[in-house]
Structures are given as structure tokens and as C-alpha cells.
Amino acid sequence: MANADTVTGLQLRSTAKKEGILEISLATVTTPEPKPEEVIVRIEASPINPSDQGLLFAGADLSTAKVSGTTEQPVVTASIPPAALRAMAGRVDQSLPVGNEAAGVVVRAGTAPAAQALLGKTVAIVGGGMYAQYRCVKAVACLVLPPGTTPAEGAAWFVNPLTALGMVATMRTEGHKALVHTAAASNLGQMLNKICLKDGIGLVNIVRSAEQAEILHKIGAKHVVDSTAPTFMEDLTNALVETGATLAFDAIGGGKLAGQILTCMEAAINKTAKVYSRYGSNVYKQVYIYGGLDLRPTELNRAFGMTWGVGGWLLTPFLQKISPADALRLRQRVVAELKTTFASHYTQVVSLQEALHLSHIAVYAKRATGEKYLINPNKG
Amino acid sequence: MANADTVTGLQLRSTAKKEGILEISLATVTTPEPKPEEVIVRIEASPINPSDQGLLFAGADLSTAKVSGTTEQPVVTASIPPAALRAMAGRVDQSLPVGNEAAGVVVRAGTAPAAQALLGKTVAIVGGGMYAQYRCVKAVACLVLPPGTTPAEGAAWFVNPLTALGMVATMRTEGHKALVHTAAASNLGQMLNKICLKDGIGLVNIVRSAEQAEILHKIGAKHVVDSTAPTFMEDLTNALVETGATLAFDAIGGGKLAGQILTCMEAAINKTAKVYSRYGSNVYKQVYIYGGLDLRPTELNRAFGMTWGVGGWLLTPFLQKISPADALRLRQRVVAELKTTFASHYTQVVSLQEALHLSHIAVYAKRATGEKYLINPNKG
């Protein structure tokens, strides 16, 4: 039998209405009865990642945001510009749960031994709908956190750590020897620096301010270039000569940056080229765009020969492509280094209700480096 | 011993001078004595392909072109804009021979039996420096043309036919089932249509005028869309739904076209999608840019999810990647279908001297669909 206090719970929902209105609300949902192989996790920590915000905000203009509803169940509304609404055609009028990853305590379990064995354990989980008080998941999908690890320490176990490890694994699989990373002072970027320092991999960090450069220098980053500096192209080319990086992961997406990276890679390669080729070098150069901090079009001037590629990169297809054994190894590394390499730092821990305060939305929606929020749906 | 009349010959040269001047001239060069395994080919036909013109013109502003020199050895000069000159840094002040492919008659041969066997044969060759009266090549690299095939019929055996076959082979290797091609009424595009019709492959042709559409309809093309039509995006999406094409080869390069193709591919895929994914479909979409008819930057609005790639594509790396057996099969097909699938049509046959007439340059430099030049360096 279920404990009375787990029968229902609040769950954050985002709806893009066909009238062009975003509505974020807290729905009261019935916690399902776990099937034999399932468990119910009481969520105690779930980060607000940039990758959650596309689903959460549906491209709405947050300067128009208003709050209504009650203290316990506030409702945020904001208008969605027509262009953004068209891009949301696939989700219009659907009330969607939000939140990619979380950690919490198993409070109920199905009858199967694997499920029963998790009762009372602190586990990390993934799969959407984590901004909720309770989440039903398969026992086999739970990552049991080591004793002494809090839900807050384990909540961001999936998106950033596996993305950073996935970048390094992609580099190896595709035959590159060093990496470039943009928006590099982010939580993810800091993890990537720790991995590359530990594993002896060259990493060129591109940041957009002196302050961000300082964050990275403090954690020991070797190559940091500032795209707002007048010497950016020269600085980047020099760092590419030193590292030999021919693969970049770009969180910015829009504007000229992806093309500038390819141009500098080609210039770095040609510093050692011996023969003129009108098609450019034959060294393959790749930029993977994995984020869209700049929503403008990507502008490629193609001043980098013919041996190049630009494409999208996502964690889920990467994980589907690698072997189960490789995927397991990556998860094991995350657990082993959860308090070191993969430690996340939060500026705020908020309840579901507080996550809907306009004052908080104004901060976390900026997705500014150094401002990271954690939701505790059972805070109180 | 060499015949007296093959001891020297004229060879077209292109030089980008550091002062920002392009110089195209006809140098008198000594024909080398063939080594045992080599032969001397008297070139009788060599096409002016778009892929030759980058090397030939070095980005010069042809509205400034002037002719000097003699009737037998004219010299064309033109100024190279500073930006283009910077891109030519790797070739500055080098006198470079031009011309990718040709056909002619073997007039001298080294002592090896394989070379001797070619004496008097009409052969097709490739490798640069073909705008010349004589070219020394390895016997093993000669493709002997079938009896009854003229040099003019065999000259364009390599660049366009193998590029068209390479596109189809790339489609198969990378798991796509149909193709999109831009600037599709070109000589190459017509070959690609003939291949696809013969092999039962779906092909969406993108053209830039009603006249070009008509050229393709006349040779039986099934899917032709005009990028200048107001219904272009809708027409393209419909053709993509009908063919299932998820791979495009783009000769244009600059502007929005590559991104529009990806956007329409995504729209076509989503017409049958059942579940909303905020990252777009998980069907991989690729545009390969293999030309630069539009020199502006490539502008990608990224309205096509995260499962996509844009990159450069060149014939030579493709041929290096496939097995020698596969490469041989492609060449054998070209020879077998030289007068049908791979027939080229020329509007002018010119001598080396005539190729340097400003009136001819003004025509072939436009690289207009339907205007194709053949050089016969031994014409006269």
C-alpha cells in the first residue's frame, strides 16, 4: 500500500497554447502504482539546464511574463511570438512535463526483488518530467548513489557529465587529437576542462569575456581565448597550432563563430603545409553545434577549403550509437568522480513554486555562466 | 628518338602575382623524354570545367582583363582584388599549369611493353596541366578509349562522370535512398539525371529558372523545382516527401539554399512523425557543398532540428576512400556509357590561343548552364 502522502504530487507543466500563450503551471497528479519492476522516487533535486529551458519556455517572450494562480499552485503566462509559435507546431496545446534529470529517494517499490532492493536508497534518474514531487521509473534505470552522496550532489549526473564525456569519446572515435569548446566557462565547460586535464587531452576554450577566462584559468585551463578580444582570430589560430585540435563543440550556434573556428583550424594546418592546393588542406575539420545560445543563423564564409563539416550533436543519439558496455563505463566514471570532476555548483535551490517566481525566472532564463538553479520539489 | 615536332609544345600557365595581377600565358615547354613506363599524349581535347576556373582565374576581376603578347602567344592580365589575393597566398608568383582532364593520341612511349602497347591509341587522362599540346603521363594511368571514340567525346571522362557516380555511391554508402542536386541543369546535373533514371534512384533537381527546368524535363527528369518560384519551399518539400531524399549535393554553396534544403527535408520527415521532439526528427539529413557558384557565406537558420550535417565534398578524397576495385568499376561504366549517359555537349571548340581571347573568356567565365567550352591545343 502507498503511504498517504505519496498518493498525489505536484508536477510542473508547460503548455504552448495555439493563441500564442505559454502557460507554466503546477498540476496535481496521482502518483502511479509501481509495476513489479518499477519504483517511485521522491525527487529532492533537479537542475535547470539550458537544455530544459527550450521545453520550459517554448520560445516565449519572458518580458511579457505574468503570475496568477495561488501561492501553492502559481501559474506563469507569457506571449509566444508568431515565429516561435510556428516552430512549436508539434507541441501546441499539449501539457508537457519538464526536467531531464534528478536525484531523490526511493519511497515505494514494485514487487520484483530488483525494485524492492532500492527502497530507501538515494538514486539518480533521467528521462523527463523530473520537475515533480514523485516520479515512477524502472528500477533498472536507477543509478544508486554512493553512501554519503546527497540528492543535490547527484542530481546533475547525466546531461553535463555525459555530454562532456561524449565529446571526448566522439573526438577519439572520429580520429581527432584535441578539442575546441565554446561558451567554455559553463558548468559543462568546467567539467570538460577537468576531464581533459586529467586525461591529458588538449582543449582550446573559447569564452566571451575576461571574467569567463578567469574562471577557467583558476581551474587550470591551459588554452583560453576570448572571442571579444581584437586578437581573437590570431589567438585562436595559435592555440590550434599548439594543440592540433580539429574538432569543436559549439554551444553558441548562431553568427560567425563556427566558421571562424574552421577558418582558424585551416590556417593552423596550413602553417605546416608544403604544397599549394586550391581546395585547401586535406585535413578534416569538424564543428558540432550542440546548443543555440545565439539563435541567429549560422554564417559560414567557407574560407577553409573543402575538407570540413558542420552538424548537430546531441547526447541521446551519441549514447544510442555506443555499445552498452561503453555507456556503462561512462556512467561508472560519473559516479566515481561525482564530487570532483563532475561537481556542479548552484547559486539557488528553489521549490517548484519558487521556480515560478518572476524574480527567479529573470535570473535563470538568462542562462548566464555562473548562475545555476536547482529545484527541490519537496523543499519545505 | 623523338619526332622533331613533339620536342616542344605550348602549355597554358596561370600566375597570381604578388602585385595583385593575374597573368595567363602560353609557355613554350620542352616535352620530357618519357621514362620506360611513361607515354607522351598529344592533347586534342580538354574541357573548361567550373573546377578549372578557380585555378585559371585566381579570383581576378575579369572586367579588368586585357590582352597583350603575340597572336601565337597572347598574354591575358587582370587585377586580383585584395581579398581574393589573400586567399591565393599559397600560390603567389608560381606559374601554374591548368586543366584537369583531357583526351588525345599517344605519340611517343617509353621502352616498357605497357607503354609501347599504347602507341597510336586514343586515350583519356587526368591530373592537371592538360591545357597543353603534349602531356607526359604514366601508361598505367591512361584510359584507352574504345575504337570509334574521338578525343572530343572522351575528354570529359573524369570530372563530371565520376562526380555524378560518386554522388550516387556516397548516397548508398551513407544510407540515404534518394538525392537532391542543385544547379541541376548543368552538364553534371544532366548526367546525374541519366544515371538516376537508369538505376531507379529518386532525384530532386533544383534549378534557378524555368528554362533550366525545361532542359531537365526534356531528358525525362521527374522532380524539378525552381528556387526562383514563390512556391519553392512547398514544391521542394513535396518532392522530398515523394522521393524520401535526405542527402543533397549543392554546387551553389552561398546564401540560404543549403539551409532551405535541410528545412524542407525536416518538414517532409515530420509530415509522417507521430511524436513531438523538441530536438526535431532523428532522421539524419546531409548537404554536401561541392561547388561555389555563389561566393557569399552559407547561411543556416538551423530550423531543422539537431540531426543534420553540412560539409565539403570533393571527388579526389572520395576516390581515395573507395576500394581500387570499386574505382575501376566506376571507370568501366564511364567508358561503356561515354556516348550516352556521360556525353558532354560543347558550344565551342577553341585553340589555346582562342581560349585567351577576351570574347571567349567573357562567355565561358560566366559558367552558364548550356555554355561549355572545349580546348583543342593542337587545333589548326
Short mmCIF file of C-alpha atoms in Angstrom, two decimals, chain A residues 51-52 54-55 87-88 90-91 94 96 100 252-255 276 278-279 289-292 294-302 306-314, chain B residues 51-52 54-55 87-88 90-91 94 96 100 252-255 276 278-279 289-292 294-302 306-314:
data_model
loop_
_atom_site.label_atom_id
_atom_site.label_comp_id
_atom_site.label_asym_id
_atom_site.label_seq_id
_atom_site.Cartn_x
_atom_site.Cartn_y
_atom_site.Cartn_z
CA SER A 51 18.58 22.03 -22.39
CA ASP A 52 15.47 22.14 -20.17
CA GLY A 54 13.60 25.24 -24.60
CA LEU A 55 10.83 22.91 -23.48
CA ALA A 87 8.42 26.29 -34.58
CA MET A 88 6.34 24.81 -31.71
CA GLY A 90 4.43 19.83 -32.85
CA ARG A 91 3.59 20.58 -29.20
CA GLN A 94 -0.12 19.73 -25.11
CA LEU A 96 4.10 18.75 -21.16
CA ASN A 100 15.63 15.99 -17.75
CA ILE A 252 26.57 29.20 -29.44
CA GLY A 253 25.34 28.06 -32.87
CA GLY A 254 24.43 31.42 -34.41
CA GLY A 255 26.61 34.05 -36.05
CA TYR A 276 49.55 24.68 -52.59
CA ARG A 278 43.38 25.28 -54.37
CA TYR A 279 40.87 23.13 -52.45
CA ILE A 289 26.71 22.57 -32.82
CA TYR A 290 25.12 21.21 -29.64
CA GLY A 291 23.39 24.34 -28.34
CA GLY A 292 21.80 27.54 -29.52
CA ASP A 294 22.77 32.60 -30.21
CA LEU A 295 19.56 32.00 -32.14
CA ARG A 296 20.67 33.87 -35.30
CA PRO A 297 21.57 31.90 -38.43
CA THR A 298 24.94 30.17 -38.59
CA GLU A 299 27.07 32.06 -41.11
CA LEU A 300 29.89 30.13 -42.81
CA ASN A 301 32.19 32.09 -45.12
CA ARG A 302 33.75 28.82 -46.40
CA MET A 306 36.61 21.72 -48.85
CA THR A 307 37.52 19.26 -46.09
CA TRP A 308 35.14 20.26 -43.35
CA GLY A 309 31.81 19.53 -41.73
CA VAL A 310 29.32 21.35 -39.53
CA GLY A 311 26.48 19.46 -37.92
CA GLY A 312 24.21 18.97 -34.96
CA TRP A 313 25.31 16.91 -31.98
CA LEU A 314 23.06 15.54 -29.28
CA SER B 51 36.52 23.29 -61.34
CA ASP B 52 39.31 24.51 -63.68
CA GLY B 54 39.34 28.78 -59.85
CA LEU B 55 42.92 27.87 -60.71
CA ALA B 87 43.04 33.70 -50.38
CA MET B 88 45.67 32.93 -53.08
CA GLY B 90 49.63 29.65 -51.23
CA ARG B 91 50.17 30.12 -54.99
CA GLN B 94 54.01 30.46 -59.05
CA LEU B 96 50.88 27.02 -62.63
CA ASN B 100 42.12 18.69 -65.08
CA ILE B 252 25.82 26.86 -55.16
CA GLY B 253 27.31 26.99 -51.66
CA GLY B 254 26.47 30.56 -50.68
CA GLY B 255 23.24 32.08 -49.40
CA TYR B 276 6.78 15.74 -30.72
CA ARG B 278 11.89 19.42 -29.30
CA TYR B 279 15.17 18.43 -30.96
CA ILE B 289 28.68 21.58 -50.80
CA TYR B 290 30.85 20.63 -53.78
CA GLY B 291 30.96 23.97 -55.64
CA GLY B 292 30.80 27.68 -55.02
CA ASP B 294 27.53 31.72 -55.08
CA LEU B 295 30.57 33.01 -53.21
CA ARG B 296 28.57 34.61 -50.36
CA PRO B 297 28.58 32.96 -46.91
CA THR B 298 26.43 29.89 -46.35
CA GLU B 299 23.55 30.92 -44.07
CA LEU B 300 21.92 28.19 -41.99
CA ASN B 301 18.87 29.16 -39.93
CA ARG B 302 19.01 25.80 -38.09
CA MET B 306 19.75 18.65 -34.45
CA THR B 307 20.20 15.66 -36.75
CA TRP B 308 21.95 17.22 -39.72
CA GLY B 309 25.28 17.90 -41.33
CA VAL B 310 26.70 20.33 -43.89
CA GLY B 311 30.16 19.77 -45.29
CA GLY B 312 32.50 19.96 -48.22
CA TRP B 313 32.62 17.17 -50.80
CA LEU B 314 35.35 16.63 -53.35
#
